Amino acid sequence: MFDIKRANQKVVSAIPLIMRRVNHYAPKAVQVRVLSLALNQFFQQECRSGELDFLLNKSVVIEVTDYQLAFGISLVDKRLQVSLPAQKQDSLIKASSVDFLQMITNQVDPDTLFFRRKLVILGDTELGLECKNLLDSIGLERLPKPIIEGLHWLTAHQVAEQL
């Protein structure tokens, strides 16, 4: 008999391993292109309005610890530019995928994660805090509904996996 909870648990527990393998074996150029497209699409409004100008001549590195993924983000000509591996680092924002997902889906406040030492900001902390505050001010409603539902499902199952 098929047990959906057990299947969900197996899928969720395999995600970090799958992502580490994707990160290791997928061509870096493809990863950069996918990340660039996704970030520029999501932050299109902020790039145009100048809300991301604090990233001019700066580089923020995002590290997803359990995926063994770290990439740099900077702003060039009103577009986000991704570097993989990160070329330079003015600030580092580091957390596990579960913690990033909880932050993105507004299930946990970034400050709570920070004070629990699950969200680490190193280097230019003012730059890191500007990034954190910008993310905190943007709602998920700009994403397509299936992606929002998928993020919520993944977050719920990954949090349950940690317990």
PDB file of C-alpha atoms in Angstrom:
ATOM      1  CA  MET A   1       0.000   0.000   0.000  1.00  0.00           C
ATOM      2  CA  PHE A   2       1.280   3.472  -0.916  1.00  0.00           C
ATOM      3  CA  ASP A   3       2.083   5.699   2.074  1.00  0.00           C
ATOM      4  CA  ILE A   4       2.036   9.369   0.975  1.00  0.00           C
ATOM      5  CA  LYS A   5       3.668  10.610   4.192  1.00  0.00           C
ATOM      6  CA  ARG A   6       6.552   8.213   3.773  1.00  0.00           C
ATOM      7  CA  ALA A   7       6.915   9.161   0.094  1.00  0.00           C
ATOM      8  CA  ASN A   8       6.920  12.870   0.998  1.00  0.00           C
ATOM      9  CA  GLN A   9       9.532  12.231   3.666  1.00  0.00           C
ATOM     10  CA  LYS A  10      11.794  10.403   1.213  1.00  0.00           C
ATOM     11  CA  VAL A  11      11.440  13.129  -1.428  1.00  0.00           C
ATOM     12  CA  VAL A  12      12.128  15.926   1.035  1.00  0.00           C
ATOM     13  CA  SER A  13      15.092  14.186   2.644  1.00  0.00           C
ATOM     14  CA  ALA A  14      16.626  13.633  -0.813  1.00  0.00           C
ATOM     15  CA  ILE A  15      16.395  17.277  -1.898  1.00  0.00           C
ATOM     16  CA  PRO A  16      19.660  18.513  -0.290  1.00  0.00           C
ATOM     17  CA  LEU A  17      21.610  15.619  -1.827  1.00  0.00           C
ATOM     18  CA  ILE A  18      20.018  16.237  -5.232  1.00  0.00           C
ATOM     19  CA  MET A  19      20.773  19.952  -5.030  1.00  0.00           C
ATOM     20  CA  ARG A  20      24.391  19.302  -4.013  1.00  0.00           C
ATOM     21  CA  ARG A  21      24.767  17.032  -7.046  1.00  0.00           C
ATOM     22  CA  VAL A  22      23.131  19.577  -9.351  1.00  0.00           C
ATOM     23  CA  ASN A  23      25.465  22.221  -7.954  1.00  0.00           C
ATOM     24  CA  HIS A  24      28.463  19.940  -8.456  1.00  0.00           C
ATOM     25  CA  TYR A  25      27.682  18.520 -11.917  1.00  0.00           C
ATOM     26  CA  ALA A  26      25.560  21.125 -13.712  1.00  0.00           C
ATOM     27  CA  PRO A  27      27.628  23.520 -15.817  1.00  0.00           C
ATOM     28  CA  LYS A  28      28.284  26.730 -13.899  1.00  0.00           C
ATOM     29  CA  ALA A  29      27.203  28.796 -16.921  1.00  0.00           C
ATOM     30  CA  VAL A  30      23.777  27.127 -16.849  1.00  0.00           C
ATOM     31  CA  GLN A  31      23.447  27.681 -13.110  1.00  0.00           C
ATOM     32  CA  VAL A  32      24.415  31.346 -13.482  1.00  0.00           C
ATOM     33  CA  ARG A  33      21.906  31.805 -16.313  1.00  0.00           C
ATOM     34  CA  VAL A  34      19.053  30.191 -14.366  1.00  0.00           C
ATOM     35  CA  LEU A  35      19.819  32.163 -11.192  1.00  0.00           C
ATOM     36  CA  SER A  36      20.172  35.412 -13.177  1.00  0.00           C
ATOM     37  CA  LEU A  37      16.878  34.924 -15.002  1.00  0.00           C
ATOM     38  CA  ALA A  38      15.009  34.024 -11.820  1.00  0.00           C
ATOM     39  CA  LEU A  39      16.434  36.872  -9.728  1.00  0.00           C
ATOM     40  CA  ASN A  40      16.014  39.508 -12.438  1.00  0.00           C
ATOM     41  CA  GLN A  41      12.434  38.409 -13.053  1.00  0.00           C
ATOM     42  CA  PHE A  42      11.560  38.424  -9.348  1.00  0.00           C
ATOM     43  CA  PHE A  43      13.306  41.753  -8.613  1.00  0.00           C
ATOM     44  CA  GLN A  44      12.419  43.466 -11.897  1.00  0.00           C
ATOM     45  CA  GLN A  45      10.397  46.215 -10.203  1.00  0.00           C
ATOM     46  CA  GLU A  46      13.134  46.936  -7.624  1.00  0.00           C
ATOM     47  CA  CYS A  47      15.851  47.033 -10.284  1.00  0.00           C
ATOM     48  CA  ARG A  48      13.912  49.568 -12.363  1.00  0.00           C
ATOM     49  CA  SER A  49      12.883  51.767  -9.428  1.00  0.00           C
ATOM     50  CA  GLY A  50      16.394  51.982  -7.986  1.00  0.00           C
ATOM     51  CA  GLU A  51      15.550  50.143  -4.752  1.00  0.00           C
ATOM     52  CA  LEU A  52      18.535  47.861  -5.378  1.00  0.00           C
ATOM     53  CA  ASP A  53      21.011  50.677  -6.024  1.00  0.00           C
ATOM     54  CA  PHE A  54      22.645  49.866  -2.684  1.00  0.00           C
ATOM     55  CA  LEU A  55      24.165  46.878  -4.555  1.00  0.00           C
ATOM     56  CA  LEU A  56      26.063  49.104  -7.034  1.00  0.00           C
ATOM     57  CA  ASN A  57      29.774  48.284  -6.813  1.00  0.00           C
ATOM     58  CA  LYS A  58      28.971  45.775  -4.059  1.00  0.00           C
ATOM     59  CA  SER A  59      28.668  42.008  -3.973  1.00  0.00           C
ATOM     60  CA  VAL A  60      26.482  39.981  -1.657  1.00  0.00           C
ATOM     61  CA  VAL A  61      27.178  36.277  -1.429  1.00  0.00           C
ATOM     62  CA  ILE A  62      24.244  33.989  -0.663  1.00  0.00           C
ATOM     63  CA  GLU A  63      25.270  30.653   0.798  1.00  0.00           C
ATOM     64  CA  VAL A  64      22.798  27.788   1.145  1.00  0.00           C
ATOM     65  CA  THR A  65      24.762  25.580   3.509  1.00  0.00           C
ATOM     66  CA  ASP A  66      23.022  22.231   3.036  1.00  0.00           C
ATOM     67  CA  TYR A  67      23.080  22.584  -0.767  1.00  0.00           C
ATOM     68  CA  GLN A  68      26.776  23.533  -0.731  1.00  0.00           C
ATOM     69  CA  LEU A  69      25.819  26.462  -2.948  1.00  0.00           C
ATOM     70  CA  ALA A  70      27.281  29.956  -2.732  1.00  0.00           C
ATOM     71  CA  PHE A  71      26.773  32.615  -5.378  1.00  0.00           C
ATOM     72  CA  GLY A  72      27.457  36.326  -5.609  1.00  0.00           C
ATOM     73  CA  ILE A  73      24.924  38.976  -6.572  1.00  0.00           C
ATOM     74  CA  SER A  74      25.710  42.508  -7.676  1.00  0.00           C
ATOM     75  CA  LEU A  75      23.897  45.226  -9.615  1.00  0.00           C
ATOM     76  CA  VAL A  76      25.175  46.273 -13.045  1.00  0.00           C
ATOM     77  CA  ASP A  77      23.188  48.579 -15.354  1.00  0.00           C
ATOM     78  CA  LYS A  78      19.913  48.081 -13.436  1.00  0.00           C
ATOM     79  CA  ARG A  79      20.241  44.265 -13.684  1.00  0.00           C
ATOM     80  CA  LEU A  80      21.314  41.731 -11.120  1.00  0.00           C
ATOM     81  CA  GLN A  81      24.474  39.920 -12.078  1.00  0.00           C
ATOM     82  CA  VAL A  82      25.212  36.490 -10.620  1.00  0.00           C
ATOM     83  CA  SER A  83      28.692  35.047 -10.220  1.00  0.00           C
ATOM     84  CA  LEU A  84      29.334  31.410  -9.472  1.00  0.00           C
ATOM     85  CA  PRO A  85      31.603  30.987  -7.716  1.00  0.00           C
ATOM     86  CA  ALA A  86      31.381  34.414  -6.125  1.00  0.00           C
ATOM     87  CA  GLN A  87      34.156  36.685  -7.408  1.00  0.00           C
ATOM     88  CA  LYS A  88      34.242  39.035  -4.424  1.00  0.00           C
ATOM     89  CA  GLN A  89      32.313  39.405  -1.211  1.00  0.00           C
ATOM     90  CA  ASP A  90      31.285  42.590   0.557  1.00  0.00           C
ATOM     91  CA  SER A  91      28.684  40.760   2.613  1.00  0.00           C
ATOM     92  CA  LEU A  92      27.752  37.123   3.177  1.00  0.00           C
ATOM     93  CA  ILE A  93      24.249  35.914   3.994  1.00  0.00           C
ATOM     94  CA  LYS A  94      24.322  32.295   5.045  1.00  0.00           C
ATOM     95  CA  ALA A  95      21.617  29.824   6.150  1.00  0.00           C
ATOM     96  CA  SER A  96      20.238  26.374   5.440  1.00  0.00           C
ATOM     97  CA  SER A  97      17.644  25.844   2.731  1.00  0.00           C
ATOM     98  CA  VAL A  98      14.963  25.301   5.383  1.00  0.00           C
ATOM     99  CA  ASP A  99      15.750  28.617   7.046  1.00  0.00           C
ATOM    100  CA  PHE A 100      15.802  30.476   3.711  1.00  0.00           C
ATOM    101  CA  LEU A 101      12.479  28.861   2.744  1.00  0.00           C
ATOM    102  CA  GLN A 102      10.899  29.811   6.060  1.00  0.00           C
ATOM    103  CA  MET A 103      12.124  33.368   5.568  1.00  0.00           C
ATOM    104  CA  ILE A 104      10.922  33.562   1.955  1.00  0.00           C
ATOM    105  CA  THR A 105       7.472  32.196   2.822  1.00  0.00           C
ATOM    106  CA  ASN A 106       7.182  34.564   5.808  1.00  0.00           C
ATOM    107  CA  GLN A 107       6.844  31.674   8.251  1.00  0.00           C
ATOM    108  CA  VAL A 108       9.766  32.914  10.339  1.00  0.00           C
ATOM    109  CA  ASP A 109      10.980  36.459  10.776  1.00  0.00           C
ATOM    110  CA  PRO A 110      14.581  36.948   9.571  1.00  0.00           C
ATOM    111  CA  ASP A 111      15.450  38.646  12.871  1.00  0.00           C
ATOM    112  CA  THR A 112      14.356  35.526  14.748  1.00  0.00           C
ATOM    113  CA  LEU A 113      16.626  33.393  12.574  1.00  0.00           C
ATOM    114  CA  PHE A 114      19.452  35.878  13.047  1.00  0.00           C
ATOM    115  CA  PHE A 115      19.183  35.887  16.852  1.00  0.00           C
ATOM    116  CA  ARG A 116      18.938  32.083  16.889  1.00  0.00           C
ATOM    117  CA  ARG A 117      22.159  32.081  14.838  1.00  0.00           C
ATOM    118  CA  LYS A 118      20.476  30.263  11.956  1.00  0.00           C
ATOM    119  CA  LEU A 119      20.889  33.242   9.644  1.00  0.00           C
ATOM    120  CA  VAL A 120      24.445  34.549   9.493  1.00  0.00           C
ATOM    121  CA  ILE A 121      25.385  37.946   8.078  1.00  0.00           C
ATOM    122  CA  LEU A 122      29.119  38.619   7.800  1.00  0.00           C
ATOM    123  CA  GLY A 123      31.237  41.379   6.300  1.00  0.00           C
ATOM    124  CA  ASP A 124      29.425  44.625   5.539  1.00  0.00           C
ATOM    125  CA  THR A 125      26.520  43.992   7.906  1.00  0.00           C
ATOM    126  CA  GLU A 126      24.737  47.189   6.824  1.00  0.00           C
ATOM    127  CA  LEU A 127      24.644  45.842   3.249  1.00  0.00           C
ATOM    128  CA  GLY A 128      23.459  42.459   4.502  1.00  0.00           C
ATOM    129  CA  LEU A 129      20.730  44.081   6.584  1.00  0.00           C
ATOM    130  CA  GLU A 130      19.582  46.141   3.579  1.00  0.00           C
ATOM    131  CA  CYS A 131      19.221  42.898   1.620  1.00  0.00           C
ATOM    132  CA  LYS A 132      17.396  41.200   4.497  1.00  0.00           C
ATOM    133  CA  ASN A 133      15.031  44.171   4.926  1.00  0.00           C
ATOM    134  CA  LEU A 134      14.294  44.300   1.204  1.00  0.00           C
ATOM    135  CA  LEU A 135      13.461  40.596   1.139  1.00  0.00           C
ATOM    136  CA  ASP A 136      11.329  41.020   4.236  1.00  0.00           C
ATOM    137  CA  SER A 137       9.310  43.786   2.526  1.00  0.00           C
ATOM    138  CA  ILE A 138       8.503  41.808  -0.630  1.00  0.00           C
ATOM    139  CA  GLY A 139       5.576  39.441  -0.634  1.00  0.00           C
ATOM    140  CA  LEU A 140       5.341  36.133  -2.431  1.00  0.00           C
ATOM    141  CA  GLU A 141       2.221  37.239  -4.285  1.00  0.00           C
ATOM    142  CA  ARG A 142       4.307  38.263  -7.280  1.00  0.00           C
ATOM    143  CA  LEU A 143       5.176  34.597  -7.883  1.00  0.00           C
ATOM    144  CA  PRO A 144       2.828  32.276  -9.771  1.00  0.00           C
ATOM    145  CA  LYS A 145       0.431  30.479  -7.415  1.00  0.00           C
ATOM    146  CA  PRO A 146       1.833  26.965  -8.117  1.00  0.00           C
ATOM    147  CA  ILE A 147       5.323  28.145  -7.100  1.00  0.00           C
ATOM    148  CA  ILE A 148       3.974  29.694  -3.890  1.00  0.00           C
ATOM    149  CA  GLU A 149       2.126  26.476  -3.062  1.00  0.00           C
ATOM    150  CA  GLY A 150       5.241  24.440  -3.850  1.00  0.00           C
ATOM    151  CA  LEU A 151       7.386  26.619  -1.588  1.00  0.00           C
ATOM    152  CA  HIS A 152       4.889  26.272   1.261  1.00  0.00           C
ATOM    153  CA  TRP A 153       4.691  22.492   0.771  1.00  0.00           C
ATOM    154  CA  LEU A 154       8.468  22.152   0.669  1.00  0.00           C
ATOM    155  CA  THR A 155       8.933  24.348   3.726  1.00  0.00           C
ATOM    156  CA  ALA A 156       6.359  22.438   5.760  1.00  0.00           C
ATOM    157  CA  HIS A 157       7.892  19.096   4.869  1.00  0.00           C
ATOM    158  CA  GLN A 158      11.494  20.173   5.388  1.00  0.00           C
ATOM    159  CA  VAL A 159      10.654  21.638   8.792  1.00  0.00           C
ATOM    160  CA  ALA A 160       8.874  18.398   9.735  1.00  0.00           C
ATOM    161  CA  GLU A 161      11.936  16.468   8.535  1.00  0.00           C
ATOM    162  CA  GLN A 162      14.151  18.428  10.951  1.00  0.00           C
ATOM    163  CA  LEU A 163      11.972  17.638  13.973  1.00  0.00           C
TER     164      LEU A 163
END
